[in-house]
Amino acid sequence: MAKPNQKKKSNPEVKRQQQQAYKQKEQERQRKTMRNLIIGTVAVIVVVVALIVLIPNNKTEGIQTTFDYSQMPVKGDANAPVKIVEFGDFKCPVCKLFNEQIVPKIQADFIDNDTVSMHFANFPFIGPDSTTAALAAESVYHQNNDAFWKYLDEIYTNQKDENTNWATPDYLVQLAENAKLGIDTTKLRQDIDNKTYADQVNAQFKKGQELNIPGTPSIFINGVQYTGDLGDYNAIKAAIEKAQAEAKNQTGSEG
C-alpha cells in the first residue's frame, strides 16, 4: 500500500509551527514593552507569552513597504497625509494595552484633526481562535467600517487569557450583539462558520511574514516600519511628526 508523502507538512501544521516560533522568539521583548506600557497604571498585569515588536536599539525606522489602504479598516480621514498600519492579534495582551493606552493619544493628537489615519491588518499567530477573531472582525468591517473599530474595542475590552481558547464563534457574535454595532449578526455568524474572509486574513498574515515583523503589535507609518519602543508615546509621536514633515515637503516639491 502506498503511503502518503510524510515530508510535506499540511498548511495548518506549517502555520502552527510558524505561530509557535513567533511565540518562542519574542518573549523577552514582550516583557520589556509590557512593563513600559503599564507605567503609571494601577493595574497589576501578569506578563504572559505574547508577541510585540521591539528592536533593542535606538533606531525608530525599519523597512519600507506599500499597502493597499483601501482594503483595510480606516479610522479617521482616509485621505490623511500620514497613514499608520497596525498589525495585531485580538488575543495579544500587549495589543490590548496598546489600543487602550497609546491609540487614544494618537487619536487625540492626530486622527481627530484629520492629519493621520489608522488602519488595521490581522496577524493571527497566538492560537487557532486568533484566526476566528480575525474572521469575525473582517466580517464586521465588510458590513460597516465604523462598526469595525467599535468591535475591535469590544473584543479587547473582553479579552481573556491568551492560553485559553476563548474567541469562539458564539462569544464573538455575543460581543457584537452586546456592542450594538448595528450590523447583521446572523451574517456575522455565517461568515465566521463559512470562513468567508479567510483569503483576506491569510493575505494580511502573509504580508506580515514577508515584512518579517517580529510580532504584534507592529506599526508602519507611511509604509515605514517603526522599530522603536511601542510603550513610549513620545517616540511614536516624534516618528509621526517626522512623517508629517516629509509628506509636507513632498507635496511642496510636487507643487
mmCIF file of C-alpha atoms in Angstrom:
data_model
loop_
_atom_site.group_PDB
_atom_site.id
_atom_site.type_symbol
_atom_site.label_atom_id
_atom_site.label_comp_id
_atom_site.label_asym_id
_atom_site.label_seq_id
_atom_site.Cartn_x
_atom_site.Cartn_y
_atom_site.Cartn_z
ATOM 1 C CA MET A 1 0.000 0.000 0.000
ATOM 2 C CA ALA A 2 1.351 3.411 -0.941
ATOM 3 C CA LYS A 3 1.995 5.734 1.957
ATOM 4 C CA PRO A 4 1.336 9.454 1.811
ATOM 5 C CA ASN A 5 4.348 11.686 1.489
ATOM 6 C CA GLN A 6 5.290 12.402 5.066
ATOM 7 C CA LYS A 7 7.896 15.002 4.255
ATOM 8 C CA LYS A 8 5.395 17.560 3.118
ATOM 9 C CA LYS A 9 3.523 19.058 6.064
ATOM 10 C CA SER A 10 -0.021 20.331 5.697
ATOM 11 C CA ASN A 11 -0.629 24.085 5.627
ATOM 12 C CA PRO A 12 -2.291 24.083 9.074
ATOM 13 C CA GLU A 13 0.702 22.293 10.557
ATOM 14 C CA VAL A 14 3.140 24.705 8.909
ATOM 15 C CA LYS A 15 1.160 27.660 10.201
ATOM 16 C CA ARG A 16 1.022 26.139 13.689
ATOM 17 C CA GLN A 17 4.800 25.775 13.719
ATOM 18 C CA GLN A 18 5.224 29.353 12.484
ATOM 19 C CA GLN A 19 2.957 30.640 15.226
ATOM 20 C CA GLN A 20 4.883 28.697 17.860
ATOM 21 C CA ALA A 21 8.180 30.028 16.546
ATOM 22 C CA TYR A 22 6.932 33.608 16.831
ATOM 23 C CA LYS A 23 5.900 32.996 20.433
ATOM 24 C CA GLN A 24 9.206 31.478 21.464
ATOM 25 C CA LYS A 25 11.296 34.115 19.717
ATOM 26 C CA GLU A 26 9.929 37.253 21.344
ATOM 27 C CA GLN A 27 9.124 36.511 24.983
ATOM 28 C CA GLU A 28 11.715 38.850 26.482
ATOM 29 C CA ARG A 29 10.828 41.667 24.110
ATOM 30 C CA GLN A 30 7.188 41.299 25.103
ATOM 31 C CA ARG A 31 8.053 41.568 28.784
ATOM 32 C CA LYS A 32 10.096 44.699 28.221
ATOM 33 C CA THR A 33 7.422 46.620 26.368
ATOM 34 C CA MET A 34 4.652 45.346 28.642
ATOM 35 C CA ARG A 35 6.477 46.998 31.548
ATOM 36 C CA ASN A 36 6.673 50.277 29.639
ATOM 37 C CA LEU A 37 3.008 50.197 28.714
ATOM 38 C CA ILE A 38 1.821 49.693 32.279
ATOM 39 C CA ILE A 39 3.891 52.506 33.818
ATOM 40 C CA GLY A 40 1.554 54.907 35.546
ATOM 41 C CA THR A 41 -1.353 52.469 35.793
ATOM 42 C CA VAL A 42 -2.681 50.857 38.937
ATOM 43 C CA ALA A 43 -3.442 47.540 37.296
ATOM 44 C CA VAL A 44 -1.310 44.543 38.232
ATOM 45 C CA ILE A 45 -0.624 42.713 34.980
ATOM 46 C CA VAL A 46 0.929 39.289 34.769
ATOM 47 C CA VAL A 47 3.288 39.150 31.805
ATOM 48 C CA VAL A 48 2.219 36.307 29.563
ATOM 49 C CA VAL A 49 3.752 34.878 26.447
ATOM 50 C CA ALA A 50 2.700 37.244 23.659
ATOM 51 C CA LEU A 51 4.498 38.843 20.773
ATOM 52 C CA ILE A 52 5.314 42.506 20.153
ATOM 53 C CA VAL A 53 7.791 44.386 18.054
ATOM 54 C CA LEU A 54 10.653 45.955 19.978
ATOM 55 C CA ILE A 55 14.104 46.202 18.488
ATOM 56 C CA PRO A 56 16.695 46.811 21.236
ATOM 57 C CA ASN A 57 18.492 49.750 19.692
ATOM 58 C CA ASN A 58 17.942 53.459 19.100
ATOM 59 C CA LYS A 59 16.515 53.179 15.607
ATOM 60 C CA THR A 60 12.885 54.178 15.082
ATOM 61 C CA GLU A 61 12.600 53.183 11.444
ATOM 62 C CA GLY A 62 12.823 49.846 9.704
ATOM 63 C CA ILE A 63 11.997 48.574 6.262
ATOM 64 C CA GLN A 64 9.698 50.413 3.890
ATOM 65 C CA THR A 65 6.762 48.921 2.036
ATOM 66 C CA THR A 66 3.463 49.797 0.389
ATOM 67 C CA PHE A 67 -0.071 48.918 1.429
ATOM 68 C CA ASP A 68 -3.418 48.875 -0.301
ATOM 69 C CA TYR A 69 -5.082 51.071 2.296
ATOM 70 C CA SER A 70 -8.439 50.821 0.542
ATOM 71 C CA GLN A 71 -8.649 47.162 1.586
ATOM 72 C CA MET A 72 -8.205 47.814 5.317
ATOM 73 C CA PRO A 73 -10.404 49.357 8.005
ATOM 74 C CA VAL A 74 -9.666 53.037 8.457
ATOM 75 C CA LYS A 75 -10.052 55.283 11.479
ATOM 76 C CA GLY A 76 -10.003 58.956 10.552
ATOM 77 C CA ASP A 77 -9.688 60.644 7.172
ATOM 78 C CA ALA A 78 -8.741 58.081 4.530
ATOM 79 C CA ASN A 79 -7.001 60.889 2.617
ATOM 80 C CA ALA A 80 -4.840 61.987 5.543
ATOM 81 C CA PRO A 81 -1.206 62.638 4.529
ATOM 82 C CA VAL A 82 0.101 60.215 7.142
ATOM 83 C CA LYS A 83 -1.222 56.671 7.369
ATOM 84 C CA ILE A 84 -0.486 54.206 10.154
ATOM 85 C CA VAL A 85 -0.974 50.466 9.740
ATOM 86 C CA GLU A 86 -1.087 48.280 12.825
ATOM 87 C CA PHE A 87 -0.627 44.521 12.593
ATOM 88 C CA GLY A 88 -2.499 42.980 15.509
ATOM 89 C CA ASP A 89 -3.787 39.772 17.051
ATOM 90 C CA PHE A 90 -7.002 40.031 19.072
ATOM 91 C CA LYS A 91 -5.645 37.570 21.649
ATOM 92 C CA CYS A 92 -2.454 39.557 22.187
ATOM 93 C CA PRO A 93 -2.451 41.242 25.627
ATOM 94 C CA VAL A 94 0.044 43.869 24.518
ATOM 95 C CA CYS A 95 -2.208 44.769 21.572
ATOM 96 C CA LYS A 96 -4.951 45.349 24.133
ATOM 97 C CA LEU A 97 -2.710 47.682 26.152
ATOM 98 C CA PHE A 98 -1.514 49.461 23.017
ATOM 99 C CA ASN A 99 -5.138 50.006 21.972
ATOM 100 C CA GLU A 100 -6.108 51.306 25.396
ATOM 101 C CA GLN A 101 -3.095 53.468 26.219
ATOM 102 C CA ILE A 102 -1.362 54.540 23.003
ATOM 103 C CA VAL A 103 -4.024 54.647 20.282
ATOM 104 C CA PRO A 104 -6.216 57.180 22.171
ATOM 105 C CA LYS A 105 -3.249 59.551 22.320
ATOM 106 C CA ILE A 106 -2.615 59.145 18.598
ATOM 107 C CA GLN A 107 -6.299 59.816 18.015
ATOM 108 C CA ALA A 108 -6.383 62.959 20.161
ATOM 109 C CA ASP A 109 -3.184 64.428 18.714
ATOM 110 C CA PHE A 110 -3.517 63.414 15.069
ATOM 111 C CA ILE A 111 -6.536 61.415 13.951
ATOM 112 C CA ASP A 112 -9.165 63.818 15.261
ATOM 113 C CA ASN A 113 -7.663 66.704 13.265
ATOM 114 C CA ASP A 114 -7.560 64.594 10.067
ATOM 115 C CA THR A 115 -3.769 64.641 9.738
ATOM 116 C CA VAL A 116 -3.337 60.913 10.386
ATOM 117 C CA SER A 117 -5.420 57.856 9.580
ATOM 118 C CA MET A 118 -5.137 54.484 11.316
ATOM 119 C CA HIS A 119 -5.542 51.149 9.560
ATOM 120 C CA PHE A 120 -5.624 47.584 10.862
ATOM 121 C CA ALA A 121 -4.203 44.350 9.452
ATOM 122 C CA ASN A 122 -4.684 40.920 11.006
ATOM 123 C CA PHE A 123 -1.666 38.916 12.121
ATOM 124 C CA PRO A 124 -3.250 35.960 13.965
ATOM 125 C CA PHE A 125 -0.422 33.908 15.417
ATOM 126 C CA ILE A 126 -1.255 33.111 19.040
ATOM 127 C CA GLY A 127 -3.767 30.322 18.521
ATOM 128 C CA PRO A 128 -6.487 28.933 16.233
ATOM 129 C CA ASP A 129 -9.069 31.226 17.783
ATOM 130 C CA SER A 130 -6.886 34.217 16.880
ATOM 131 C CA THR A 131 -7.910 33.412 13.320
ATOM 132 C CA THR A 132 -11.552 33.027 14.369
ATOM 133 C CA ALA A 133 -11.476 36.528 15.862
ATOM 134 C CA ALA A 134 -9.811 37.879 12.721
ATOM 135 C CA LEU A 135 -12.528 36.314 10.549
ATOM 136 C CA ALA A 136 -15.196 37.906 12.741
ATOM 137 C CA ALA A 137 -13.534 41.327 12.594
ATOM 138 C CA GLU A 138 -13.228 41.134 8.808
ATOM 139 C CA SER A 139 -16.920 40.292 8.558
ATOM 140 C CA VAL A 140 -17.851 43.317 10.648
ATOM 141 C CA TYR A 141 -15.550 45.541 8.589
ATOM 142 C CA HIS A 142 -17.167 44.432 5.342
ATOM 143 C CA GLN A 143 -20.544 45.342 6.767
ATOM 144 C CA ASN A 144 -19.557 48.690 8.276
ATOM 145 C CA ASN A 145 -16.137 50.325 8.639
ATOM 146 C CA ASP A 146 -17.058 52.370 11.707
ATOM 147 C CA ALA A 147 -18.581 49.309 13.396
ATOM 148 C CA PHE A 148 -15.245 47.529 12.976
ATOM 149 C CA TRP A 149 -13.463 49.931 15.339
ATOM 150 C CA LYS A 150 -16.202 49.670 17.927
ATOM 151 C CA TYR A 151 -15.990 45.881 17.649
ATOM 152 C CA LEU A 152 -12.201 45.969 17.962
ATOM 153 C CA ASP A 153 -12.569 47.872 21.246
ATOM 154 C CA GLU A 154 -15.224 45.426 22.433
ATOM 155 C CA ILE A 155 -13.022 42.397 21.771
ATOM 156 C CA TYR A 156 -10.018 43.903 23.523
ATOM 157 C CA THR A 157 -12.137 45.035 26.477
ATOM 158 C CA ASN A 158 -13.417 41.490 26.888
ATOM 159 C CA GLN A 159 -10.156 39.745 26.033
ATOM 160 C CA LYS A 160 -9.390 36.659 28.109
ATOM 161 C CA ASP A 161 -6.197 34.730 28.826
ATOM 162 C CA GLU A 162 -4.224 34.072 25.673
ATOM 163 C CA ASN A 163 -3.576 30.483 26.682
ATOM 164 C CA THR A 164 -7.270 29.590 26.602
ATOM 165 C CA ASN A 165 -9.483 29.061 23.564
ATOM 166 C CA TRP A 166 -11.941 31.867 24.309
ATOM 167 C CA ALA A 167 -12.511 33.551 20.911
ATOM 168 C CA THR A 168 -15.255 31.170 19.858
ATOM 169 C CA PRO A 169 -17.927 31.963 17.255
ATOM 170 C CA ASP A 170 -20.605 32.115 19.961
ATOM 171 C CA TYR A 171 -18.579 34.501 22.103
ATOM 172 C CA LEU A 172 -17.608 36.735 19.189
ATOM 173 C CA VAL A 173 -21.209 37.029 17.995
ATOM 174 C CA GLN A 174 -22.344 37.764 21.553
ATOM 175 C CA LEU A 175 -19.785 40.557 21.806
ATOM 176 C CA ALA A 176 -21.116 42.066 18.580
ATOM 177 C CA GLU A 177 -24.653 41.948 19.933
ATOM 178 C CA ASN A 178 -23.585 43.465 23.250
ATOM 179 C CA ALA A 179 -21.812 46.315 21.472
ATOM 180 C CA LYS A 180 -24.944 47.145 19.446
ATOM 181 C CA LEU A 181 -22.936 47.564 16.256
ATOM 182 C CA GLY A 182 -25.968 47.916 14.011
ATOM 183 C CA ILE A 183 -24.860 45.039 11.806
ATOM 184 C CA ASP A 184 -26.419 41.741 10.765
ATOM 185 C CA THR A 185 -25.139 39.347 13.430
ATOM 186 C CA THR A 186 -26.701 36.377 11.633
ATOM 187 C CA LYS A 187 -24.481 37.155 8.667
ATOM 188 C CA LEU A 188 -21.551 37.609 11.038
ATOM 189 C CA ARG A 189 -22.059 34.080 12.356
ATOM 190 C CA GLN A 190 -22.356 32.715 8.826
ATOM 191 C CA ASP A 191 -19.165 34.492 7.773
ATOM 192 C CA ILE A 192 -17.276 33.032 10.736
ATOM 193 C CA ASP A 193 -18.567 29.499 10.136
ATOM 194 C CA ASN A 194 -18.012 29.657 6.379
ATOM 195 C CA LYS A 195 -14.629 31.399 6.706
ATOM 196 C CA THR A 196 -15.889 33.938 4.189
ATOM 197 C CA TYR A 197 -12.914 36.247 4.588
ATOM 198 C CA ALA A 198 -10.207 33.633 5.074
ATOM 199 C CA ASP A 199 -8.377 34.784 1.941
ATOM 200 C CA GLN A 200 -8.177 38.340 3.253
ATOM 201 C CA VAL A 201 -6.966 37.237 6.685
ATOM 202 C CA ASN A 202 -4.388 34.892 5.170
ATOM 203 C CA ALA A 203 -3.165 37.628 2.822
ATOM 204 C CA GLN A 204 -2.660 40.013 5.737
ATOM 205 C CA PHE A 205 -0.812 37.349 7.720
ATOM 206 C CA LYS A 206 1.373 36.587 4.710
ATOM 207 C CA LYS A 207 2.118 40.301 4.258
ATOM 208 C CA GLY A 208 3.335 40.459 7.846
ATOM 209 C CA GLN A 209 5.536 37.427 7.265
ATOM 210 C CA GLU A 210 7.002 38.958 4.114
ATOM 211 C CA LEU A 211 7.813 42.098 6.093
ATOM 212 C CA ASN A 212 9.436 39.890 8.729
ATOM 213 C CA ILE A 213 7.582 41.608 11.549
ATOM 214 C CA PRO A 214 8.595 40.060 14.866
ATOM 215 C CA GLY A 215 5.039 40.036 16.199
ATOM 216 C CA THR A 216 2.167 42.151 17.431
ATOM 217 C CA PRO A 217 1.554 44.975 17.695
ATOM 218 C CA SER A 218 3.738 46.175 14.830
ATOM 219 C CA ILE A 219 3.145 49.530 13.179
ATOM 220 C CA PHE A 220 4.142 51.146 9.902
ATOM 221 C CA ILE A 221 3.995 54.912 9.420
ATOM 222 C CA ASN A 222 3.539 55.853 5.771
ATOM 223 C CA GLY A 223 4.904 52.450 4.866
ATOM 224 C CA VAL A 224 7.984 52.736 7.073
ATOM 225 C CA GLN A 225 8.316 50.217 9.880
ATOM 226 C CA TYR A 226 8.502 51.784 13.320
ATOM 227 C CA THR A 227 11.067 49.830 15.325
ATOM 228 C CA GLY A 228 11.190 51.885 18.492
ATOM 229 C CA ASP A 229 9.546 51.195 21.833
ATOM 230 C CA LEU A 230 5.795 50.893 21.388
ATOM 231 C CA GLY A 231 5.338 51.787 25.048
ATOM 232 C CA ASP A 232 6.978 55.203 24.525
ATOM 233 C CA TYR A 233 4.319 57.511 23.124
ATOM 234 C CA ASN A 234 6.679 60.476 22.826
ATOM 235 C CA ALA A 235 8.906 58.471 20.489
ATOM 236 C CA ILE A 236 5.899 57.372 18.426
ATOM 237 C CA LYS A 237 4.677 60.963 18.278
ATOM 238 C CA ALA A 238 8.075 62.131 17.058
ATOM 239 C CA ALA A 239 8.041 59.494 14.318
ATOM 240 C CA ILE A 240 4.570 60.597 13.206
ATOM 241 C CA GLU A 241 5.617 64.255 13.170
ATOM 242 C CA LYS A 242 8.648 63.345 11.093
ATOM 243 C CA ALA A 243 6.385 61.589 8.590
ATOM 244 C CA GLN A 244 4.141 64.653 8.525
ATOM 245 C CA ALA A 245 7.101 66.908 7.711
ATOM 246 C CA GLU A 246 8.266 64.557 4.977
ATOM 247 C CA ALA A 247 4.779 64.414 3.474
ATOM 248 C CA LYS A 248 4.543 68.202 3.549
ATOM 249 C CA ASN A 249 7.929 68.606 1.877
ATOM 250 C CA GLN A 250 6.988 66.100 -0.797
ATOM 251 C CA THR A 251 3.729 67.935 -1.514
ATOM 252 C CA GLY A 252 5.602 71.215 -1.732
ATOM 253 C CA SER A 253 8.185 69.855 -4.166
ATOM 254 C CA GLU A 254 5.454 68.414 -6.354
ATOM 255 C CA GLY A 255 3.688 71.750 -6.421
#
